[in-house]
Short mmCIF file of C-alpha atoms in Angstrom, two decimals:
data_model
loop_
_atom_site.label_atom_id
_atom_site.label_comp_id
_atom_site.label_asym_id
_atom_site.label_seq_id
_atom_site.Cartn_x
_atom_site.Cartn_y
_atom_site.Cartn_z
CA MET I 1 -188.36 45.85 -6.32
CA PRO I 2 -188.70 48.60 -3.67
CA ARG I 3 -185.69 49.37 -1.54
CA GLU I 4 -185.31 47.30 1.62
CA GLU I 5 -183.83 50.20 3.60
CA PHE I 6 -184.69 53.90 3.28
CA THR I 7 -184.71 57.19 5.19
CA LEU I 8 -187.76 59.35 5.73
CA GLY I 9 -187.55 63.02 6.61
CA ALA I 10 -189.87 65.75 7.91
CA ALA I 11 -188.91 69.32 6.97
CA GLN I 12 -190.22 71.13 10.05
CA ILE I 13 -189.13 74.55 8.85
CA GLU I 14 -190.85 77.90 8.82
CA PRO I 15 -191.77 79.47 5.49
CA VAL I 16 -190.99 83.04 4.60
CA TYR I 17 -194.59 83.88 5.43
CA HIS I 18 -196.67 85.10 2.47
CA ASP I 19 -193.46 85.44 0.42
CA LYS I 20 -193.22 83.20 -2.64
CA GLU I 21 -189.67 84.01 -3.66
CA GLY I 22 -188.33 83.85 -0.12
CA THR I 23 -190.07 80.55 0.57
CA LEU I 24 -188.87 79.09 -2.73
CA GLU I 25 -185.25 79.94 -1.99
CA LYS I 26 -185.43 78.52 1.52
CA THR I 27 -187.21 75.36 0.37
CA CYS I 28 -184.49 74.62 -2.19
CA ARG I 29 -181.80 75.04 0.49
CA TRP I 30 -183.48 72.53 2.80
CA ILE I 31 -184.08 70.08 -0.04
CA GLU I 32 -180.35 70.29 -0.80
CA ARG I 33 -179.58 69.67 2.87
CA ALA I 34 -181.90 66.65 2.97
CA GLY I 35 -180.13 65.25 -0.08
CA ARG I 36 -176.76 65.57 1.66
CA GLU I 37 -178.20 63.64 4.62
CA ASP I 38 -179.36 60.83 2.30
CA VAL I 39 -183.08 61.35 2.88
CA ASP I 40 -185.12 59.31 0.39
CA LEU I 41 -188.49 60.97 0.92
CA LEU I 42 -188.95 64.43 2.43
CA VAL I 43 -192.32 65.78 3.64
CA PHE I 44 -193.15 69.46 4.22
CA PRO I 45 -196.06 70.67 6.45
CA GLU I 46 -199.62 71.53 5.48
CA THR I 47 -199.70 74.63 3.22
CA TYR I 48 -196.05 75.24 4.07
CA PHE I 49 -195.82 77.21 0.82
CA PRO I 50 -196.14 80.13 1.67
CA GLY I 51 -197.70 79.46 5.08
CA TYR I 52 -200.95 78.41 6.73
CA PRO I 53 -203.59 81.19 7.09
CA TYR I 54 -203.55 81.42 10.88
CA TRP I 55 -205.45 84.70 10.45
CA ARG I 56 -208.45 82.81 9.05
CA GLY I 57 -210.94 83.77 11.76
CA SER I 58 -209.29 86.71 13.43
CA VAL I 59 -209.49 89.63 11.00
CA SER I 60 -212.15 91.87 9.49
CA ILE I 61 -213.69 91.00 6.13
CA PRO I 62 -211.74 93.76 4.27
CA ARG I 63 -208.47 92.59 5.87
CA TRP I 64 -209.39 88.95 5.17
CA THR I 65 -209.99 89.80 1.49
CA ASP I 66 -206.61 91.50 1.18
CA LEU I 67 -204.89 88.56 2.85
CA VAL I 68 -206.57 85.97 0.62
CA VAL I 69 -205.47 87.92 -2.47
CA ASP I 70 -201.93 88.20 -1.09
CA LEU I 71 -201.90 84.48 -0.27
CA ALA I 72 -203.00 83.63 -3.81
CA LYS I 73 -200.29 85.82 -5.34
CA ASN I 74 -197.65 83.94 -3.35
CA SER I 75 -199.01 80.42 -3.83
CA LEU I 76 -197.98 77.69 -6.28
CA ALA I 77 -199.62 76.37 -9.44
CA ALA I 78 -198.85 73.05 -11.08
CA ALA I 79 -197.45 74.78 -14.18
CA ASP I 80 -195.68 77.51 -12.20
CA GLU I 81 -192.07 78.48 -12.92
CA ALA I 82 -191.42 78.12 -9.18
CA THR I 83 -192.64 74.51 -9.40
CA GLU I 84 -190.03 73.88 -12.08
CA VAL I 85 -187.32 75.42 -9.89
CA LEU I 86 -188.36 73.09 -7.07
CA GLY I 87 -188.19 70.16 -9.48
CA ASP I 88 -184.63 71.09 -10.44
CA ALA I 89 -183.58 71.20 -6.77
CA ILE I 90 -185.26 67.85 -6.09
CA ARG I 91 -183.54 66.21 -9.05
CA GLU I 92 -180.16 67.48 -7.88
CA ALA I 93 -180.81 66.21 -4.34
CA ASP I 94 -182.06 62.82 -5.64
CA LEU I 95 -185.04 62.35 -3.36
CA HIS I 96 -188.83 62.27 -3.37
CA VAL I 97 -190.72 65.26 -1.97
CA VAL I 98 -194.25 65.73 -0.66
CA LEU I 99 -194.84 69.48 -0.47
CA GLY I 100 -197.77 71.06 1.36
CA THR I 101 -198.85 74.14 -0.56
CA ASN I 102 -201.56 76.66 -1.16
CA GLU I 103 -202.39 75.92 -4.79
CA THR I 104 -203.94 78.29 -7.32
CA ASP I 105 -206.42 76.54 -9.57
CA ASP I 106 -205.29 75.83 -13.13
CA ARG I 107 -208.84 75.69 -14.50
CA PRO I 108 -209.39 78.60 -16.92
CA GLY I 109 -211.51 81.31 -15.33
CA SER I 110 -211.05 80.08 -11.75
CA GLY I 111 -209.43 82.04 -8.94
CA THR I 112 -209.97 79.41 -6.26
CA LEU I 113 -207.25 78.31 -3.84
CA TYR I 114 -206.78 74.71 -2.73
CA ASN I 115 -205.02 73.13 0.22
CA SER I 116 -202.82 70.69 -1.69
CA LEU I 117 -200.01 68.19 -1.57
CA PHE I 118 -197.59 68.18 -4.52
CA PHE I 119 -195.81 64.84 -5.03
CA PHE I 120 -192.42 65.02 -6.79
CA ASP I 121 -190.32 62.02 -7.81
CA ARG I 122 -186.52 61.78 -7.78
CA ASP I 123 -186.37 63.24 -11.29
CA GLY I 124 -188.05 66.39 -10.03
CA ALA I 125 -191.27 65.69 -11.93
CA LEU I 126 -194.58 66.68 -10.34
CA VAL I 127 -196.20 63.25 -10.65
CA ARG I 128 -199.52 64.09 -9.01
CA ARG I 129 -201.29 66.29 -6.47
CA HIS I 130 -203.85 65.79 -3.75
CA ARG I 131 -206.33 68.52 -2.83
CA LYS I 132 -207.88 68.43 0.63
CA LEU I 133 -211.33 66.96 0.17
CA MET I 134 -213.04 68.85 2.98
CA PRO I 135 -211.40 71.95 4.47
CA THR I 136 -212.05 72.19 8.21
CA HIS I 137 -214.34 74.79 9.77
CA ALA I 138 -213.29 78.35 8.78
CA GLU I 139 -210.86 76.93 6.21
CA ARG I 140 -213.86 76.56 3.91
CA ALA I 141 -213.89 80.32 3.41
CA ILE I 142 -210.38 80.14 1.93
CA TRP I 143 -209.98 76.83 0.08
CA GLY I 144 -212.18 74.94 -2.33
CA ARG I 145 -213.04 71.27 -1.86
CA GLY I 146 -210.70 68.86 -3.59
CA ASP I 147 -211.68 66.62 -6.47
CA PRO I 148 -212.23 62.95 -5.54
CA SER I 149 -209.81 61.87 -8.26
CA SER I 150 -206.91 63.19 -6.14
CA LEU I 151 -207.51 60.53 -3.47
CA ALA I 152 -204.81 58.24 -4.85
CA THR I 153 -201.38 56.65 -4.44
CA HIS I 154 -198.41 56.25 -6.78
CA GLU I 155 -195.51 53.85 -7.16
CA THR I 156 -191.94 54.79 -6.25
CA ASP I 157 -188.65 52.97 -5.71
CA LEU I 158 -189.47 53.04 -1.98
CA GLY I 159 -192.96 51.58 -2.32
CA ARG I 160 -196.42 52.98 -2.96
CA VAL I 161 -196.81 56.52 -1.57
CA GLY I 162 -199.95 58.37 -0.49
CA GLY I 163 -200.82 61.32 1.70
CA LEU I 164 -203.61 63.13 3.52
CA ILE I 165 -203.98 66.60 4.98
CA CYS I 166 -204.77 67.36 8.63
CA TYR I 167 -208.16 66.00 9.68
CA GLU I 168 -208.31 63.82 6.56
CA ASN I 169 -206.02 61.56 8.60
CA HIS I 170 -209.00 60.98 10.90
CA MET I 171 -211.38 60.08 8.05
CA THR I 172 -211.94 56.33 8.28
CA LEU I 173 -213.09 55.76 4.70
CA SER I 174 -210.35 57.88 3.14
CA LYS I 175 -207.76 55.90 5.08
CA ALA I 176 -209.39 52.67 3.94
CA ALA I 177 -209.31 53.84 0.33
CA LEU I 178 -205.56 54.50 0.40
CA THR I 179 -204.99 51.17 2.13
CA ALA I 180 -206.96 49.38 -0.59
CA MET I 181 -204.81 51.15 -3.19
CA GLY I 182 -201.75 49.50 -1.66
CA GLU I 183 -200.30 52.47 0.22
CA GLU I 184 -197.02 51.64 1.97
CA ILE I 185 -195.59 55.06 2.87
CA HIS I 186 -197.94 57.78 4.09
CA ALA I 187 -197.38 61.53 4.34
CA ALA I 188 -199.54 63.14 7.06
CA VAL I 189 -199.35 66.94 7.19
CA TRP I 190 -200.68 69.37 9.81
CA PRO I 191 -200.70 73.11 10.62
CA GLY I 192 -198.94 72.61 13.97
CA PHE I 193 -199.26 70.81 17.32
CA TRP I 194 -201.63 71.74 20.12
CA THR I 195 -203.09 71.14 23.53
CA MET I 196 -206.81 70.36 23.48
CA ASP I 197 -209.00 71.39 26.40
CA GLY I 198 -211.85 68.90 26.19
CA HIS I 199 -212.75 69.20 22.51
CA PRO I 200 -211.18 70.09 19.12
CA GLY I 201 -212.74 73.54 19.09
CA ASP I 202 -210.67 74.57 22.12
CA LYS I 203 -207.02 74.12 21.21
CA THR I 204 -203.94 76.20 21.98
CA ARG I 205 -200.40 76.07 20.66
CA ALA I 206 -198.28 73.34 22.26
CA GLU I 207 -195.50 74.47 24.57
CA SER I 208 -193.67 71.13 24.71
CA ALA I 209 -193.86 67.52 23.56
CA GLU I 210 -196.01 66.80 26.63
CA ALA I 211 -198.92 68.21 24.61
CA ARG I 212 -199.14 64.78 22.97
CA ASP I 213 -201.27 63.70 25.95
CA THR I 214 -204.19 65.76 24.59
CA CYS I 215 -203.20 66.45 20.96
CA ASP I 216 -205.17 64.26 18.55
CA ILE I 217 -202.24 64.14 16.10
CA TYR I 218 -200.14 61.86 18.31
CA PRO I 219 -202.57 58.93 18.50
CA ALA I 220 -203.81 59.58 14.95
CA VAL I 221 -200.50 59.02 13.19
CA ARG I 222 -199.60 56.04 15.37
CA GLU I 223 -202.96 54.41 14.70
CA TYR I 224 -202.75 55.26 10.99
CA ALA I 225 -199.41 53.43 10.85
CA PHE I 226 -200.66 50.40 12.76
CA GLU I 227 -204.07 49.97 11.17
CA THR I 228 -202.69 50.30 7.62
CA GLN I 229 -199.20 48.86 8.29
CA SER I 230 -197.71 51.95 6.65
CA PHE I 231 -194.58 53.95 7.34
CA VAL I 232 -195.84 57.41 8.33
CA ALA I 233 -193.94 60.67 7.90
CA SER I 234 -195.99 63.20 9.85
CA CYS I 235 -194.89 66.79 9.29
CA SER I 236 -196.32 69.69 11.30
CA ALA I 237 -195.86 73.41 10.73
CA TYR I 238 -193.48 75.48 12.81
CA MET I 239 -193.10 79.27 12.87
CA SER I 240 -191.16 81.43 15.29
CA ASP I 241 -192.43 84.84 16.41
CA ASP I 242 -189.89 86.47 14.09
CA ALA I 243 -191.50 84.84 11.05
CA VAL I 244 -194.69 86.92 11.29
CA GLU I 245 -193.50 90.34 12.46
CA GLU I 246 -195.78 92.15 10.02
CA PHE I 247 -198.85 90.57 11.63
CA GLY I 248 -200.27 91.58 14.97
CA ALA I 249 -200.64 88.84 17.59
CA GLU I 250 -204.41 89.39 17.57
CA GLU I 251 -204.51 88.73 13.81
CA LEU I 252 -202.93 85.28 14.11
CA GLY I 253 -205.54 83.95 16.47
CA PHE I 254 -205.16 80.36 15.28
CA ASN I 255 -201.36 80.22 15.34
CA VAL I 256 -200.69 76.65 16.47
CA ALA I 257 -197.40 76.37 14.52
CA ALA I 258 -195.40 74.66 17.28
CA GLY I 259 -194.06 71.84 15.10
CA GLY I 260 -194.80 68.32 16.37
CA SER I 261 -193.43 66.28 13.46
CA MET I 262 -193.00 62.51 13.92
CA LEU I 263 -191.69 59.52 11.97
CA VAL I 264 -193.52 56.28 12.74
CA ASN I 265 -193.05 52.65 11.72
CA PRO I 266 -195.88 50.25 10.69
CA ALA I 267 -196.20 48.96 14.25
CA GLY I 268 -197.09 52.48 15.41
CA ILE I 269 -193.72 52.99 17.11
CA VAL I 270 -192.49 56.58 17.00
CA LYS I 271 -188.87 56.46 15.81
CA ALA I 272 -188.32 60.23 15.83
CA GLY I 273 -190.26 63.10 17.40
CA PRO I 274 -192.50 64.73 18.24
CA ALA I 275 -190.18 67.68 17.67
CA VAL I 276 -191.79 70.72 19.29
CA GLY I 277 -190.71 74.36 19.37
CA GLU I 278 -187.86 74.26 16.88
CA GLU I 279 -186.99 74.38 13.22
CA THR I 280 -185.46 71.04 12.30
CA LEU I 281 -184.94 68.36 9.69
CA LEU I 282 -186.26 65.24 11.42
CA THR I 283 -184.98 61.94 9.95
CA ALA I 284 -185.18 58.22 10.69
CA GLU I 285 -184.10 55.04 8.94
CA PHE I 286 -186.60 52.30 8.19
CA SER I 287 -186.55 48.71 6.96
CA ARG I 288 -189.30 46.98 4.99
CA ASP I 289 -189.06 44.16 7.52
CA GLU I 290 -190.78 46.50 9.98
CA ARG I 291 -193.83 46.31 7.72
CA ARG I 292 -193.51 42.56 7.14
CA THR I 293 -193.33 41.71 10.85
CA THR I 294 -196.41 43.82 11.58
CA LYS I 295 -198.34 42.27 8.70
CA ALA I 296 -197.43 38.80 9.94
CA TYR I 297 -199.60 39.61 12.96
CA PHE I 298 -202.21 41.93 11.46
CA ASP I 299 -202.63 42.40 7.69
CA ALA I 300 -205.25 45.01 6.78
CA MET I 301 -205.23 43.89 3.13
CA GLY I 302 -204.95 40.14 3.70
CA HIS I 303 -205.72 37.61 6.43
CA TYR I 304 -207.30 40.22 8.75
CA THR I 305 -209.93 41.45 6.29
CA ARG I 306 -213.50 40.49 5.50
CA TRP I 307 -214.30 42.23 2.21
CA ASP I 308 -217.40 40.04 1.95
CA ALA I 309 -218.74 41.66 5.13
CA VAL I 310 -217.60 45.28 4.64
CA ARG I 311 -216.69 46.84 1.29
CA LEU I 312 -215.75 50.31 0.11
CA GLU I 313 -216.73 52.15 -3.06
CA VAL I 314 -214.36 54.88 -4.25
CA ASP I 315 -215.35 57.46 -6.87
CA ASP I 316 -212.25 58.45 -8.82
CA ARG I 317 -213.85 60.78 -11.37
CA THR I 318 -212.71 64.29 -12.17
CA PHE I 319 -215.59 66.76 -12.32
CA ASP I 320 -215.60 69.55 -14.91
CA PRO I 321 -217.99 72.51 -15.11
CA ILE I 322 -218.98 71.57 -18.68
CA SER I 323 -219.70 68.11 -20.04
CA ARG I 324 -220.17 67.98 -23.80
CA ALA I 325 -222.02 65.50 -25.99
CA ASP I 326 -220.28 63.83 -28.93
CA ASP I 327 -221.52 66.56 -31.27
CA GLY I 328 -219.95 69.27 -29.07
CA SER I 329 -223.20 70.63 -27.66
CA PRO I 330 -223.63 70.91 -23.88
CA ARG I 331 -225.50 68.02 -22.33
CA SER I 332 -228.50 68.46 -20.10
CA THR I 333 -228.21 67.67 -16.41
CA ASP I 334 -230.17 64.44 -16.86
CA ASP I 335 -228.03 63.41 -19.81
CA ARG I 336 -224.80 64.06 -17.91
CA GLY I 337 -226.00 61.94 -15.07
CA ALA I 338 -226.92 59.05 -17.37
CA ARG I 339 -223.56 59.18 -19.15
CA ARG I 340 -221.26 59.20 -16.16
CA THR I 341 -218.48 56.61 -16.00
CA LEU I 342 -219.10 53.44 -14.02
CA SER I 343 -216.39 53.04 -11.40
CA PRO I 344 -214.55 49.68 -11.12
CA ALA I 345 -215.91 49.24 -7.58
CA ALA I 346 -219.49 49.77 -8.75
CA ALA I 347 -219.00 47.36 -11.67
CA GLU I 348 -217.73 44.67 -9.32
CA ARG I 349 -220.63 45.22 -6.91
CA ILE I 350 -223.22 44.91 -9.70
CA ALA I 351 -221.49 41.84 -11.12
CA THR I 352 -221.61 40.14 -7.72
CA GLU I 353 -225.23 41.08 -7.08
CA TYR I 354 -226.46 39.74 -10.43
CA ASP I 355 -223.96 36.87 -10.76
CA VAL I 356 -222.49 38.05 -14.07
CA SER I 357 -218.96 38.91 -15.14
CA VAL I 358 -217.45 42.33 -14.54
CA ASP I 359 -216.66 42.52 -18.26
CA ALA I 360 -220.35 42.09 -19.08
CA VAL I 361 -221.38 44.85 -16.67
CA GLU I 362 -218.78 47.24 -18.09
CA ALA I 363 -219.82 46.40 -21.65
CA VAL I 364 -223.48 47.20 -20.91
CA ALA I 365 -222.50 50.43 -19.15
CA GLU I 366 -220.38 51.48 -22.13
CA ALA I 367 -223.23 50.74 -24.54
CA VAL I 368 -225.68 52.84 -22.52
CA ARG I 369 -223.17 55.68 -22.22
CA ASP I 370 -222.56 55.71 -25.98
CA ASP I 371 -226.27 55.32 -26.85
CA SER I 372 -225.19 52.40 -29.07
CA TRP I 373 -228.04 50.27 -27.81
#
């Protein structure tokens, strides 16, 4: 059974910008500190490792190219030695970690970067990763789009854990998907905290916690907690001026790294934060009764749902550049499309529509896919 009481933490710390070794060493130190403070799950900001590309729309194309290459050289990969070092530190500290990172693709031949979350368990194992499904605006020139299979949750001794990156936390269907997967603890990560002047395209770095009056993050994480009855650890990036001395102020045109981390209970009550303008380890204690009492009033997966009226289909496939037939030869586009796996949600929908069992639908789909008919 999941623990009744636990502590969530947000590591609102600045990376050693564009420096893999420096960021690794600092990350391990703060993980050790969180362990000493009995944190059970620690969340780091969006692309904390080795920093968010605040230069993404403010430099020339040649400078942009150099910076992307430098970013890639200092990013993490799933099978990276640095990832193993992080795992060792996490195991020693005895906590779960959700790490925002720039991730280098592990597909042979690819040089693409992804905006990712790495999920580590108490044993220091990298249990899964989530890649941002749709990078925002100019981010699309830096990161690839994540695979739908990474929209998932996993079981821990604290409950079922999930996470989304920045504006994904505004995406209604993605939130619904994680809710339907039984998410109980949610990691929400952001590149900072800001003041918005009328619309999201006009935002400036927050100067104080009063920015919550116009910053979309503040209502977003509170509503996420309430509408899904989840505990939310929202971690936002922070960087001081000293952290980016080698960059000119004009190059970091999108520097919104003011912090803004918050820890929120399932009723949408902010128990810690927003912490603005400082490097800090934000912590708060939670009880599972906070989720139970909210669900007694409003249960998004129970008495307050109408799945017969509104339903969601989730595609959990992993897409590869080559799909091969049984004899090893590449399939044609038409053949690949015909052979794709039927998702559980689609099988259930077809079974309901034609009043047959799900097993029968899946059996027919398997026969068609294998050409055994």
